[in-house]
Coordinates of C-alpha atoms in Angstrom, one line a residue:
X1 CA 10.8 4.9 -17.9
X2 CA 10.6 1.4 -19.4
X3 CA 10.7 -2.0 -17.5
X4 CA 14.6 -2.6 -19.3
X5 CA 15.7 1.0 -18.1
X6 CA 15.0 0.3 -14.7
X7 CA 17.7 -1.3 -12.4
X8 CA 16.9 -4.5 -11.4
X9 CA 16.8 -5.4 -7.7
X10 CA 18.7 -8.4 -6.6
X11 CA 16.7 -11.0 -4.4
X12 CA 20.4 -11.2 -2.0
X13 CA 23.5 -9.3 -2.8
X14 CA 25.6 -11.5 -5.2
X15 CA 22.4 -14.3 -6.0
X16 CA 22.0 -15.4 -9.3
X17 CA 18.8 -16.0 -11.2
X18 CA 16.1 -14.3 -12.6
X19 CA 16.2 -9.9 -12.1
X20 CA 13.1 -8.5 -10.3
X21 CA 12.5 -4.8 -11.5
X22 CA 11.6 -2.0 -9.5
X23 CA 8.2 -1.9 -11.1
X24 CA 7.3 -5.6 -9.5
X25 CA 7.7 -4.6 -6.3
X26 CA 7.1 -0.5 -5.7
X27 CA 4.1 1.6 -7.5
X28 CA 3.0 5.2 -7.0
X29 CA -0.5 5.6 -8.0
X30 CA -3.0 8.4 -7.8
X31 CA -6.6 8.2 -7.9
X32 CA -9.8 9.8 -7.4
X33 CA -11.8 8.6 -4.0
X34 CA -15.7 7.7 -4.7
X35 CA -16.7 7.3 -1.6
X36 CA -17.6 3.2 -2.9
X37 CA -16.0 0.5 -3.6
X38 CA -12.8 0.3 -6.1
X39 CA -10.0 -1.5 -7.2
X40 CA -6.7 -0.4 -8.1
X41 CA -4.8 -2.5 -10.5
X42 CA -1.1 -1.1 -10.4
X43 CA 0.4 -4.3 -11.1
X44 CA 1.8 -5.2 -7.5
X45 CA 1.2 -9.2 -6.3
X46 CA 0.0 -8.1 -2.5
X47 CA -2.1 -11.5 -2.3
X48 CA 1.1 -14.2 -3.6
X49 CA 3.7 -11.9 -1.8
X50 CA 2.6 -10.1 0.9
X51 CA 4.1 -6.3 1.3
X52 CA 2.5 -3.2 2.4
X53 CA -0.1 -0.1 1.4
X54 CA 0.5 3.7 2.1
X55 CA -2.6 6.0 1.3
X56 CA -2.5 9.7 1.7
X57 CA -5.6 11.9 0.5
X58 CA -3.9 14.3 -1.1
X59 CA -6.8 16.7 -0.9
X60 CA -7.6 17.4 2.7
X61 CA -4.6 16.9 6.0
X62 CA -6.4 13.6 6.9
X63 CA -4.2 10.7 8.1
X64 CA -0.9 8.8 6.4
X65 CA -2.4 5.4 6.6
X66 CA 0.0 2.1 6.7
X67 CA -2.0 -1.2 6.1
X68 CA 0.3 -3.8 5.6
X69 CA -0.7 -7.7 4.9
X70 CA 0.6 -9.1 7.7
X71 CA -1.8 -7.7 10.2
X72 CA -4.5 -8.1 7.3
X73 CA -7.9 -7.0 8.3
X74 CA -9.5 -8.4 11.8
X75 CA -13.5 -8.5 12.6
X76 CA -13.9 -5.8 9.9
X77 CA -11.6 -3.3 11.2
X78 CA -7.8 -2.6 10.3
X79 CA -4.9 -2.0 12.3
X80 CA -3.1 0.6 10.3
X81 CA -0.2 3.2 10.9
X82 CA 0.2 6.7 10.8
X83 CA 3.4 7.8 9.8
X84 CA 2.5 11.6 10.8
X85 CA 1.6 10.3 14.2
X86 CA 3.5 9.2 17.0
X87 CA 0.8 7.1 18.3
X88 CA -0.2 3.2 18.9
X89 CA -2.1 1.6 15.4
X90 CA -5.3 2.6 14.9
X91 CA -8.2 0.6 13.4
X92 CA -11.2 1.2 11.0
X93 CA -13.3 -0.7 8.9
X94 CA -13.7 -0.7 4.7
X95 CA -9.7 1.0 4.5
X96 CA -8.6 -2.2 1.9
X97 CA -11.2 -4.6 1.4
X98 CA -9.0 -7.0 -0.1
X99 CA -5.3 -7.9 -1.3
X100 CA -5.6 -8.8 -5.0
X101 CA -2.5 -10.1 -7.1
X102 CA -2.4 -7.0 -9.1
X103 CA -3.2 -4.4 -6.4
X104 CA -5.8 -3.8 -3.8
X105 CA -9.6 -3.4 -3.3
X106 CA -10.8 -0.4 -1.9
X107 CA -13.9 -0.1 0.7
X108 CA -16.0 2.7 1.5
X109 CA -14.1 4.9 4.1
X110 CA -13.6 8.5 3.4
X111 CA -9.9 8.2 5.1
X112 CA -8.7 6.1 2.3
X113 CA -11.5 7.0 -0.8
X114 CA -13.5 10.6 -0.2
X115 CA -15.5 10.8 -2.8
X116 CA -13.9 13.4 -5.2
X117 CA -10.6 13.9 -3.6
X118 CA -7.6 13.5 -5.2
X119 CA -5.6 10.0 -3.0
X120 CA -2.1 8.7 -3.8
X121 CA -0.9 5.4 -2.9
X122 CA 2.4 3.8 -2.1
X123 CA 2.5 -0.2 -2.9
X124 CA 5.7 -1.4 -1.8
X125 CA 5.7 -5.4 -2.2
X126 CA 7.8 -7.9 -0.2
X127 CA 11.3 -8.7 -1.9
X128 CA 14.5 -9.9 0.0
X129 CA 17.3 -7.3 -0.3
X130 CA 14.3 -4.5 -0.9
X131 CA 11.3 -4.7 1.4
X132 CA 9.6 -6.7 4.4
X133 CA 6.9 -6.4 7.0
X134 CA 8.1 -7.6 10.4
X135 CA 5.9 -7.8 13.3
X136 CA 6.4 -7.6 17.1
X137 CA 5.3 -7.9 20.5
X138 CA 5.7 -6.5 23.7
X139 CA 6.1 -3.1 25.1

């Protein structure tokens, strides 16, 4: 579908200014895991705007994993989510090496990049009236 099909998402119900389009702030992307390092450029600014991560390997049952860049990474291990898991965050190291302005660098871990299997990410970006990662505390 092209960019001027798309329906653009308002930054607040009613705002004026410039449209943002679905395709700046949500991408689907499949790849191949190598069981390296990679990058994948789907065109999502995670580093300027913050937002959120969602790999699945689509090969094997392993673990929904939710890596958002709020938490970020901390003494080379990840908090991350499991959305097929009613359990507390879970950590690991080499999940997303970095957020880039364009995507997202993988790192060697076979949760997130087995090498050979067939992975599909979920890049949702930060956008008022569309997406936002909150944080919370207590228990």
């Amino acid at each position: 579908m092209s960019r001027s099909a798309l329906k653009a998402i308002q930054a607040a119900a009613g705002a004026a200014g410039d449209p943002v389009y679905v395709d700046d702030v949500f991408s689907t992307f499949l790849y191949q895991g190598n069981s390296g390092t990679q990058t994948i450029t789907n065109g999502i600014d995670l580093a300027g705007e913050g937002g959120l991560v969602w790999i699945k390997d689509r090969t094997n049952s392993l673990k929904h994993m939710l890596l958002d860049t709020v938490q970020g990474q901390v003494a080379n291990s990840q908090a991350f989510l499991s959305s097929n898991s009613n359990g507390a965050a879970d950590g690991a190291g080499n999940i997303i090496t970095s957020f880039n302005n364009n995507g997202f660098s993988l790192g060697a871990n076979n949760f997130s990049n087995f090498y050979g299997n067939d992975i599909v990410s979920w890049t949702f970006r930060k956008q008022p009236g569309f997406f936002d990662v909150v944080t919370w505390t207590g228990d």
